[in-house]
mmCIF file of C-alpha atoms in Angstrom:
data_model
loop_
_atom_site.group_PDB
_atom_site.id
_atom_site.type_symbol
_atom_site.label_atom_id
_atom_site.label_comp_id
_atom_site.label_asym_id
_atom_site.label_seq_id
_atom_site.Cartn_x
_atom_site.Cartn_y
_atom_site.Cartn_z
ATOM 1 C CA MET A 1 -0.035 0.133 0.122
ATOM 2 C CA SER A 2 1.560 3.322 -1.034
ATOM 3 C CA GLN A 3 1.904 6.209 2.057
ATOM 4 C CA SER A 4 -0.609 9.330 1.931
ATOM 5 C CA ALA A 5 -0.547 12.189 3.667
ATOM 6 C CA LEU A 6 -3.643 14.069 4.699
ATOM 7 C CA LEU A 7 -4.319 18.048 4.731
ATOM 8 C CA ILE A 8 -7.001 19.112 7.218
ATOM 9 C CA GLY A 9 -8.353 22.326 6.538
ATOM 10 C CA GLU A 10 -6.493 24.668 4.401
ATOM 11 C CA ILE A 11 -2.864 25.867 3.389
ATOM 12 C CA SER A 12 -3.174 29.794 2.067
ATOM 13 C CA HIS A 13 0.142 30.629 1.229
ATOM 14 C CA ALA A 14 2.159 27.196 0.647
ATOM 15 C CA ARG A 15 -0.096 25.396 -2.044
ATOM 16 C CA LYS A 16 2.912 24.686 -4.159
ATOM 17 C CA GLU A 17 4.838 23.380 -1.572
ATOM 18 C CA TRP A 18 2.367 21.049 -0.690
ATOM 19 C CA GLU A 19 1.388 19.798 -3.930
ATOM 20 C CA SER A 20 5.114 19.577 -4.541
ATOM 21 C CA LEU A 21 4.702 16.546 -2.144
ATOM 22 C CA SER A 22 2.827 14.103 -4.515
ATOM 23 C CA SER A 23 6.076 12.824 -5.975
ATOM 24 C CA LYS A 24 6.423 11.084 -2.887
ATOM 25 C CA LEU A 25 2.902 10.578 -1.309
ATOM 26 C CA THR A 26 -0.265 10.326 -2.385
ATOM 27 C CA LEU A 27 -2.134 13.826 -0.956
ATOM 28 C CA LYS A 28 -5.617 14.018 0.481
ATOM 29 C CA GLU A 29 -7.613 16.347 2.084
ATOM 30 C CA PHE A 30 -10.627 16.871 4.158
ATOM 31 C CA PRO A 31 -10.794 20.672 3.586
ATOM 32 C CA SER A 32 -13.797 21.543 5.724
ATOM 33 C CA GLY A 33 -16.660 19.676 7.614
ATOM 34 C CA THR A 34 -17.594 18.230 11.089
ATOM 35 C CA ARG A 35 -15.978 16.398 13.815
ATOM 36 C CA GLU A 36 -18.715 13.428 13.226
ATOM 37 C CA ARG A 37 -17.737 13.597 9.774
ATOM 38 C CA PHE A 38 -13.892 13.352 10.107
ATOM 39 C CA ILE A 39 -14.099 10.529 12.675
ATOM 40 C CA GLU A 40 -16.499 8.491 10.438
ATOM 41 C CA ASN A 41 -14.068 9.179 7.384
ATOM 42 C CA CYS A 42 -11.355 7.357 10.292
ATOM 43 C CA LYS A 43 -13.453 4.700 11.040
ATOM 44 C CA ALA A 44 -15.031 3.536 7.413
ATOM 45 C CA GLY A 45 -10.869 3.479 6.578
ATOM 46 C CA HIS A 46 -10.382 6.274 3.817
ATOM 47 C CA TYR A 47 -7.383 7.376 5.717
ATOM 48 C CA ASP A 48 -5.814 3.622 6.316
ATOM 49 C CA ASP A 49 -2.433 4.557 4.469
ATOM 50 C CA VAL A 50 -2.212 8.516 6.306
ATOM 51 C CA VAL A 51 1.606 8.153 7.556
ATOM 52 C CA ALA A 52 1.317 12.028 8.312
ATOM 53 C CA LEU A 53 -1.122 14.890 8.403
ATOM 54 C CA TYR A 54 -1.389 18.754 8.398
ATOM 55 C CA ARG A 55 -3.587 20.044 10.780
ATOM 56 C CA SER A 56 -3.808 23.547 12.600
ATOM 57 C CA ASN A 57 -5.233 26.190 15.066
ATOM 58 C CA THR A 58 -7.707 27.162 12.461
ATOM 59 C CA SER A 59 -8.622 23.505 11.391
ATOM 60 C CA THR A 60 -10.070 23.046 15.065
ATOM 61 C CA LYS A 61 -13.187 24.755 13.546
ATOM 62 C CA TYR A 62 -14.142 21.637 11.421
ATOM 63 C CA THR A 63 -12.579 18.464 13.528
ATOM 64 C CA GLY A 64 -12.584 19.551 16.896
ATOM 65 C CA PRO A 65 -9.847 19.205 19.451
ATOM 66 C CA PHE A 66 -7.608 16.013 18.794
ATOM 67 C CA ASN A 67 -8.250 14.914 22.227
ATOM 68 C CA ALA A 68 -8.355 11.182 23.405
ATOM 69 C CA GLU A 69 -11.128 10.594 21.803
ATOM 70 C CA MET A 70 -9.977 11.510 18.178
ATOM 71 C CA VAL A 71 -6.865 10.244 18.646
ATOM 72 C CA ALA A 72 -8.257 7.128 19.556
ATOM 73 C CA VAL A 73 -9.767 6.881 16.035
ATOM 74 C CA LEU A 74 -6.937 7.881 13.497
ATOM 75 C CA PRO A 75 -5.240 5.357 11.355
ATOM 76 C CA LYS A 76 -3.071 2.670 12.532
ATOM 77 C CA SER A 77 -0.653 3.888 9.897
ATOM 78 C CA LEU A 78 -0.740 7.538 11.708
ATOM 79 C CA LYS A 79 2.954 8.075 12.583
ATOM 80 C CA TYR A 80 3.349 12.115 12.388
ATOM 81 C CA ILE A 81 0.870 14.951 13.256
ATOM 82 C CA CYS A 82 2.457 18.337 12.014
ATOM 83 C CA HIS A 83 0.622 21.134 13.334
ATOM 84 C CA ASN A 84 0.096 24.549 12.473
ATOM 85 C CA GLY A 85 0.846 26.628 15.511
ATOM 86 C CA ALA A 86 3.049 28.077 18.034
ATOM 87 C CA GLY A 87 0.376 26.471 20.597
ATOM 88 C CA TYR A 88 -1.141 23.091 20.542
ATOM 89 C CA ASP A 89 -3.498 22.796 23.613
ATOM 90 C CA ASN A 90 -5.923 21.387 21.435
ATOM 91 C CA ILE A 91 -3.862 18.492 20.733
ATOM 92 C CA ASP A 92 -3.506 15.540 23.602
ATOM 93 C CA VAL A 93 0.075 14.839 23.311
ATOM 94 C CA ALA A 94 -0.022 12.123 26.066
ATOM 95 C CA ALA A 95 -2.915 10.104 23.858
ATOM 96 C CA CYS A 96 -0.371 10.823 20.884
ATOM 97 C CA SER A 97 2.649 9.081 22.604
ATOM 98 C CA GLU A 98 1.089 6.468 23.983
ATOM 99 C CA ARG A 99 -0.022 5.660 20.078
ATOM 100 C CA ASN A 100 3.837 6.454 19.266
ATOM 101 C CA ILE A 101 2.678 9.240 17.219
ATOM 102 C CA ALA A 102 4.927 12.061 17.089
ATOM 103 C CA VAL A 103 3.510 15.444 17.367
ATOM 104 C CA SER A 104 5.378 19.028 15.490
ATOM 105 C CA SER A 105 4.681 22.549 16.490
ATOM 106 C CA THR A 106 5.587 25.922 14.376
ATOM 107 C CA PRO A 107 7.855 27.546 17.282
ATOM 108 C CA VAL A 108 10.571 29.943 16.126
ATOM 109 C CA ALA A 109 8.599 30.750 12.616
ATOM 110 C CA VAL A 110 6.085 33.265 14.949
ATOM 111 C CA ASN A 111 8.731 34.830 17.379
ATOM 112 C CA ASP A 112 8.805 38.032 15.850
ATOM 113 C CA ALA A 113 5.046 38.637 14.735
ATOM 114 C CA THR A 114 3.832 37.545 18.118
ATOM 115 C CA ALA A 115 6.642 39.794 19.870
ATOM 116 C CA ASP A 116 5.573 42.494 17.999
ATOM 117 C CA VAL A 117 2.090 42.702 18.862
ATOM 118 C CA GLY A 118 3.320 41.875 22.728
ATOM 119 C CA ILE A 119 5.083 45.156 22.691
ATOM 120 C CA PHE A 120 2.757 46.909 20.669
ATOM 121 C CA LEU A 121 0.132 45.823 23.343
ATOM 122 C CA MET A 122 2.346 46.509 26.509
ATOM 123 C CA ILE A 123 2.959 50.453 25.138
ATOM 124 C CA GLY A 124 -0.964 50.166 24.562
ATOM 125 C CA ALA A 125 -1.119 49.505 27.697
ATOM 126 C CA LEU A 126 1.081 51.603 29.363
ATOM 127 C CA ARG A 127 -0.274 54.589 27.605
ATOM 128 C CA GLN A 128 -3.680 53.361 28.157
ATOM 129 C CA ALA A 129 -4.357 54.125 24.510
ATOM 130 C CA HIS A 130 -7.861 52.821 23.830
ATOM 131 C CA VAL A 131 -9.261 56.256 25.951
ATOM 132 C CA PRO A 132 -8.068 58.338 23.328
ATOM 133 C CA ILE A 133 -8.261 56.528 20.090
ATOM 134 C CA MET A 134 -12.072 55.989 21.499
ATOM 135 C CA ALA A 135 -12.427 59.429 22.059
ATOM 136 C CA LEU A 136 -11.031 60.283 18.128
ATOM 137 C CA ARG A 137 -13.479 57.820 16.782
ATOM 138 C CA GLU A 138 -16.582 59.167 18.921
ATOM 139 C CA GLY A 139 -15.744 62.378 18.280
ATOM 140 C CA GLY A 140 -14.273 63.330 21.798
ATOM 141 C CA LYS A 141 -12.114 66.103 22.657
ATOM 142 C CA GLU A 142 -8.402 65.692 23.358
ATOM 143 C CA GLU A 143 -9.101 66.295 26.870
ATOM 144 C CA ARG A 144 -10.188 63.032 26.973
ATOM 145 C CA ALA A 145 -6.920 61.403 26.787
ATOM 146 C CA THR A 146 -5.286 59.852 30.131
ATOM 147 C CA LEU A 147 -1.752 60.812 31.464
ATOM 148 C CA GLY A 148 -0.022 57.157 30.707
ATOM 149 C CA HIS A 149 3.622 55.979 31.927
ATOM 150 C CA ASP A 150 6.929 55.480 29.892
ATOM 151 C CA PRO A 151 8.196 51.945 29.592
ATOM 152 C CA LYS A 152 12.141 53.447 30.092
ATOM 153 C CA GLY A 153 13.282 52.516 33.792
ATOM 154 C CA LYS A 154 11.151 49.911 34.113
ATOM 155 C CA VAL A 155 11.050 46.255 34.973
ATOM 156 C CA LEU A 156 9.634 43.798 32.215
ATOM 157 C CA GLY A 157 9.170 40.788 33.973
ATOM 158 C CA ILE A 158 8.902 37.841 31.321
ATOM 159 C CA LEU A 159 6.950 34.342 32.295
ATOM 160 C CA GLY A 160 8.596 31.791 30.124
ATOM 161 C CA MET A 161 11.757 33.155 28.015
ATOM 162 C CA GLY A 162 11.124 31.043 25.040
ATOM 163 C CA GLY A 163 11.598 32.392 21.546
ATOM 164 C CA ILE A 164 9.165 34.970 21.989
ATOM 165 C CA GLY A 165 9.772 35.876 25.336
ATOM 166 C CA ARG A 166 13.658 36.420 24.136
ATOM 167 C CA GLU A 167 12.144 38.693 21.355
ATOM 168 C CA MET A 168 10.096 40.435 23.677
ATOM 169 C CA ALA A 169 12.949 41.217 25.725
ATOM 170 C CA ILE A 170 15.294 42.298 22.831
ATOM 171 C CA ARG A 171 12.546 45.036 21.527
ATOM 172 C CA ALA A 172 12.223 46.242 25.188
ATOM 173 C CA LYS A 173 15.486 46.825 25.851
ATOM 174 C CA ALA A 174 15.268 49.211 23.119
ATOM 175 C CA PHE A 175 12.598 51.029 25.379
ATOM 176 C CA GLY A 176 15.491 51.308 28.285
ATOM 177 C CA MET A 177 13.593 48.901 30.296
ATOM 178 C CA THR A 178 15.217 46.210 32.699
ATOM 179 C CA ILE A 179 14.516 42.504 31.585
ATOM 180 C CA GLN A 180 13.593 39.567 34.535
ATOM 181 C CA TYR A 181 12.526 36.592 33.825
ATOM 182 C CA HIS A 182 11.417 33.046 34.924
ATOM 183 C CA ASN A 183 11.511 29.726 33.459
ATOM 184 C CA ARG A 184 11.252 26.041 34.827
ATOM 185 C CA SER A 185 15.220 26.216 34.666
ATOM 186 C CA ARG A 186 17.781 29.120 33.899
ATOM 187 C CA LEU A 187 18.956 29.434 30.080
ATOM 188 C CA PRO A 188 22.239 29.155 29.180
ATOM 189 C CA ALA A 189 24.003 32.881 29.112
ATOM 190 C CA GLU A 190 24.300 33.285 25.640
ATOM 191 C CA LEU A 191 20.563 33.029 25.662
ATOM 192 C CA GLU A 192 19.774 35.594 28.772
ATOM 193 C CA GLY A 193 20.645 38.787 26.836
ATOM 194 C CA GLY A 194 21.660 40.295 30.082
ATOM 195 C CA ALA A 195 17.956 39.597 31.586
ATOM 196 C CA THR A 196 17.751 38.525 34.776
ATOM 197 C CA TYR A 197 16.674 35.055 36.263
ATOM 198 C CA VAL A 198 14.528 35.483 39.438
ATOM 199 C CA SER A 199 12.389 32.925 41.042
ATOM 200 C CA PHE A 200 8.430 33.039 40.077
ATOM 201 C CA ASP A 201 7.509 34.825 43.257
ATOM 202 C CA GLU A 202 10.667 37.281 42.990
ATOM 203 C CA LEU A 203 8.937 38.259 39.340
ATOM 204 C CA LEU A 204 5.287 38.807 40.387
ATOM 205 C CA ALA A 205 6.826 41.336 43.357
ATOM 206 C CA ASN A 206 9.433 42.800 40.820
ATOM 207 C CA ALA A 207 7.651 43.520 37.518
ATOM 208 C CA ASP A 208 6.521 47.200 36.748
ATOM 209 C CA VAL A 209 5.404 44.755 33.266
ATOM 210 C CA LEU A 210 3.929 41.098 33.773
ATOM 211 C CA SER A 211 4.440 39.532 30.097
ATOM 212 C CA LEU A 212 3.070 35.983 29.598
ATOM 213 C CA ASN A 213 4.910 34.191 27.125
ATOM 214 C CA LEU A 214 4.614 30.441 28.012
ATOM 215 C CA ALA A 215 2.662 27.170 27.009
ATOM 216 C CA LEU A 216 -0.924 26.426 28.363
ATOM 217 C CA ASN A 217 -1.295 22.873 30.236
ATOM 218 C CA ALA A 218 -2.465 21.399 32.835
ATOM 219 C CA SER A 219 0.263 22.818 35.309
ATOM 220 C CA THR A 220 -0.035 26.586 34.098
ATOM 221 C CA ARG A 221 -3.559 26.793 33.792
ATOM 222 C CA HIS A 222 -4.581 30.087 35.744
ATOM 223 C CA ILE A 223 -0.666 30.180 36.653
ATOM 224 C CA ILE A 224 -1.774 34.301 37.515
ATOM 225 C CA GLY A 225 -5.134 34.222 39.628
ATOM 226 C CA ALA A 226 -6.087 36.111 42.741
ATOM 227 C CA THR A 227 -3.097 34.922 44.499
ATOM 228 C CA GLU A 228 -0.328 35.931 42.002
ATOM 229 C CA PHE A 229 -1.916 39.264 41.763
ATOM 230 C CA GLY A 230 -1.674 39.906 45.457
ATOM 231 C CA LYS A 231 1.995 39.688 44.987
ATOM 232 C CA MET A 232 2.114 42.175 42.715
ATOM 233 C CA LYS A 233 3.280 45.650 42.855
ATOM 234 C CA ASP A 234 0.355 48.158 42.780
ATOM 235 C CA GLY A 235 -0.235 49.179 39.300
ATOM 236 C CA VAL A 236 1.140 46.624 37.362
ATOM 237 C CA VAL A 237 0.498 45.978 33.510
ATOM 238 C CA ILE A 238 0.034 42.539 32.511
ATOM 239 C CA VAL A 239 0.473 41.327 28.688
ATOM 240 C CA ASN A 240 -0.917 38.181 27.258
ATOM 241 C CA THR A 241 -0.255 37.213 23.913
ATOM 242 C CA ALA A 242 0.145 33.202 24.517
ATOM 243 C CA ARG A 243 -3.349 31.564 25.778
ATOM 244 C CA GLY A 244 -6.114 33.354 27.891
ATOM 245 C CA ALA A 245 -6.499 30.185 30.135
ATOM 246 C CA LEU A 246 -3.050 31.545 31.801
ATOM 247 C CA ILE A 247 -4.878 34.391 33.380
ATOM 248 C CA ASP A 248 -7.959 33.692 35.499
ATOM 249 C CA GLU A 249 -9.968 36.154 33.750
ATOM 250 C CA LYS A 250 -12.235 37.025 36.501
ATOM 251 C CA ALA A 251 -9.198 37.879 38.928
ATOM 252 C CA LEU A 252 -8.372 39.919 36.412
ATOM 253 C CA VAL A 253 -11.030 41.545 36.553
ATOM 254 C CA ALA A 254 -11.164 42.210 39.838
ATOM 255 C CA ALA A 255 -7.530 43.279 40.192
ATOM 256 C CA LEU A 256 -7.901 45.854 37.467
ATOM 257 C CA GLU A 257 -11.438 47.393 39.335
ATOM 258 C CA SER A 258 -9.385 47.246 42.635
ATOM 259 C CA GLY A 259 -6.780 49.153 40.584
ATOM 260 C CA LYS A 260 -3.871 46.607 41.564
ATOM 261 C CA VAL A 261 -3.553 46.036 37.827
ATOM 262 C CA ARG A 262 -3.500 49.363 36.154
ATOM 263 C CA SER A 263 -3.974 48.250 32.823
ATOM 264 C CA ALA A 264 -3.428 45.191 30.246
ATOM 265 C CA GLY A 265 -3.048 44.201 26.837
ATOM 266 C CA LEU A 266 -4.358 41.004 25.673
ATOM 267 C CA ASP A 267 -4.156 39.423 22.553
ATOM 268 C CA VAL A 268 -5.643 36.233 23.816
ATOM 269 C CA TYR A 269 -8.585 35.141 26.031
ATOM 270 C CA GLU A 270 -9.905 32.258 28.159
ATOM 271 C CA CYS A 271 -12.952 30.857 26.296
ATOM 272 C CA GLU A 272 -11.964 32.488 22.742
ATOM 273 C CA PRO A 273 -14.095 33.709 20.974
ATOM 274 C CA GLU A 274 -15.659 34.927 23.817
ATOM 275 C CA ILE A 275 -14.264 37.459 26.598
ATOM 276 C CA GLU A 276 -15.082 38.204 29.581
ATOM 277 C CA PRO A 277 -17.566 41.044 29.806
ATOM 278 C CA GLY A 278 -15.285 42.882 32.542
ATOM 279 C CA LEU A 279 -12.361 43.203 30.223
ATOM 280 C CA VAL A 280 -14.348 44.610 27.042
ATOM 281 C CA SER A 281 -15.901 47.105 29.357
ATOM 282 C CA ASN A 282 -12.603 48.445 31.129
ATOM 283 C CA PRO A 283 -11.082 51.279 28.776
ATOM 284 C CA ARG A 284 -7.735 50.988 30.350
ATOM 285 C CA VAL A 285 -7.571 46.628 29.119
ATOM 286 C CA MET A 286 -6.078 47.206 25.394
ATOM 287 C CA LEU A 287 -7.792 44.134 23.184
ATOM 288 C CA LEU A 288 -6.715 42.388 20.188
ATOM 289 C CA PRO A 289 -8.366 39.711 18.556
ATOM 290 C CA HIS A 290 -5.808 37.148 17.997
ATOM 291 C CA ILE A 291 -3.772 38.385 15.996
ATOM 292 C CA GLY A 292 -0.016 37.715 17.095
ATOM 293 C CA THR A 293 0.723 35.986 13.978
ATOM 294 C CA MET A 294 -1.290 37.408 11.729
ATOM 295 C CA THR A 295 1.251 38.699 8.724
ATOM 296 C CA TYR A 296 1.624 37.206 5.762
ATOM 297 C CA GLU A 297 5.466 36.460 5.951
ATOM 298 C CA THR A 298 4.719 34.699 9.066
ATOM 299 C CA GLN A 299 1.873 32.759 8.201
ATOM 300 C CA LYS A 300 3.701 31.412 5.214
ATOM 301 C CA GLU A 301 7.042 31.103 7.438
ATOM 302 C CA MET A 302 4.429 28.778 9.673
ATOM 303 C CA GLU A 303 2.834 26.802 6.204
ATOM 304 C CA ILE A 304 6.311 26.068 4.739
ATOM 305 C CA LEU A 305 7.815 25.067 8.661
ATOM 306 C CA VAL A 306 4.590 22.481 8.782
ATOM 307 C CA LEU A 307 5.151 21.355 5.450
ATOM 308 C CA ASP A 308 9.457 20.916 6.154
ATOM 309 C CA ASN A 309 8.303 18.811 9.252
ATOM 310 C CA LEU A 310 6.352 17.020 7.099
ATOM 311 C CA ARG A 311 8.917 16.266 4.669
ATOM 312 C CA SER A 312 11.222 15.184 6.945
ATOM 313 C CA ALA A 313 9.476 12.769 9.139
ATOM 314 C CA VAL A 314 8.536 10.739 5.849
ATOM 315 C CA GLU A 315 12.162 11.169 4.277
ATOM 316 C CA LYS A 316 14.151 11.054 7.594
ATOM 317 C CA GLY A 317 11.758 9.678 10.033
ATOM 318 C CA GLU A 318 12.078 12.402 12.314
ATOM 319 C CA LEU A 319 10.131 15.651 13.125
ATOM 320 C CA ILE A 320 12.446 19.321 12.882
ATOM 321 C CA THR A 321 10.284 20.749 15.634
ATOM 322 C CA GLN A 322 8.658 18.007 17.825
ATOM 323 C CA VAL A 323 7.032 19.264 20.537
ATOM 324 C CA PRO A 324 9.589 19.117 23.972
ATOM 325 C CA GLU A 325 7.086 16.662 25.969
ATOM 326 C CA GLN A 326 8.031 14.237 23.405
ATOM 327 C CA LYS A 327 12.163 15.510 23.072
ATOM 328 C CA LYS A 328 14.068 12.445 24.863
#
C-alpha cells in the first residue's frame, strides 16, 4: 500500500509546496466539514494509508480538538501529526505518545510577529491608548486622553523566556527597560541577553510589566490568579499574547477594578472567541482579536515549517520541531 499525507483545513500561502509532496506521497484532503464526518471517515478506512497529517489551530473548527477520543480513532498507519501553530493545547500529546504518534508545532516561525504584538500591547497599555482612540472615533475632545507611563526604567518581567519571550526582551531593551525572567530552569548565558533570572515569586514582586509568554498545559492553567495578583506591585501592567487560560480572567477583572492592575494588553482570552465582559467594558484594557501571528510573512513561514516537518518525517523518520514533551 502506498503512503499518504492528509491535509485538514486549508493551506493559504504554501499550496505549491504541499502539492510538490505528491512525488513522494498520495495527497488526501479534508478541507472542511464536521468532527462527526471526520471520525466517520477514519472509521470507514478512508485514511488507512496516512502516515502524516497536517492540521492547524484554525482547522479545529472542523474537527474539534485532537483529544483522546479523536486520537483513538486515527488510523493505525499514522506516525506524525504536523501542527501549524506555536500553541498546541488542542492536541492531547500524552494520548499521541501512547500511540507512538510524534507531534510537531511551529515555534521560531511565530517569534517576531508575536513579540511585535506584545510590544504594541505593552505600549498601548502603559499609555492607556484605548481611551483617546475611542474618543477620536466617537468625535470626542483631546481632554479625554489619559496620562500614561513610559516604558523607560521599568522592569519587564517575562514569564516564559522561550523564543517569543527572548524577542520581547530584545525589543523592550530598546525602550530602556530592565528585563527579568522566570522559566522552569535558567537559560544558558548566551540566550539570556543580559536578562536576570529570578524565582516566580520574585518576578511577581519586581515586575512593573508582566508579559506571559509560556505554553498552556495542565500545570500552567490559571498560573496567574488572585493569589498571584496579590504578590504584584500596585499598578502593575499585564500583557498576554500566549494563551488566555494562563490567567484567571475573573481575577484579572477584579484586580483591574481594585487598581492592583493599572492596565492590561491582551491578544488571547480564556474562552475564545468569547471575552470576559469585565475586560471589554474596561477602558484601561487594550484588546486585540488574537492577531499575534497574523502577517503574510509569518503565516507563510509557519506553513512552510509544517511542510518541512512533514517532509522530514517521511524522508528521515524524524520531525524538525517536535514538541518538547516528546523530546528525550
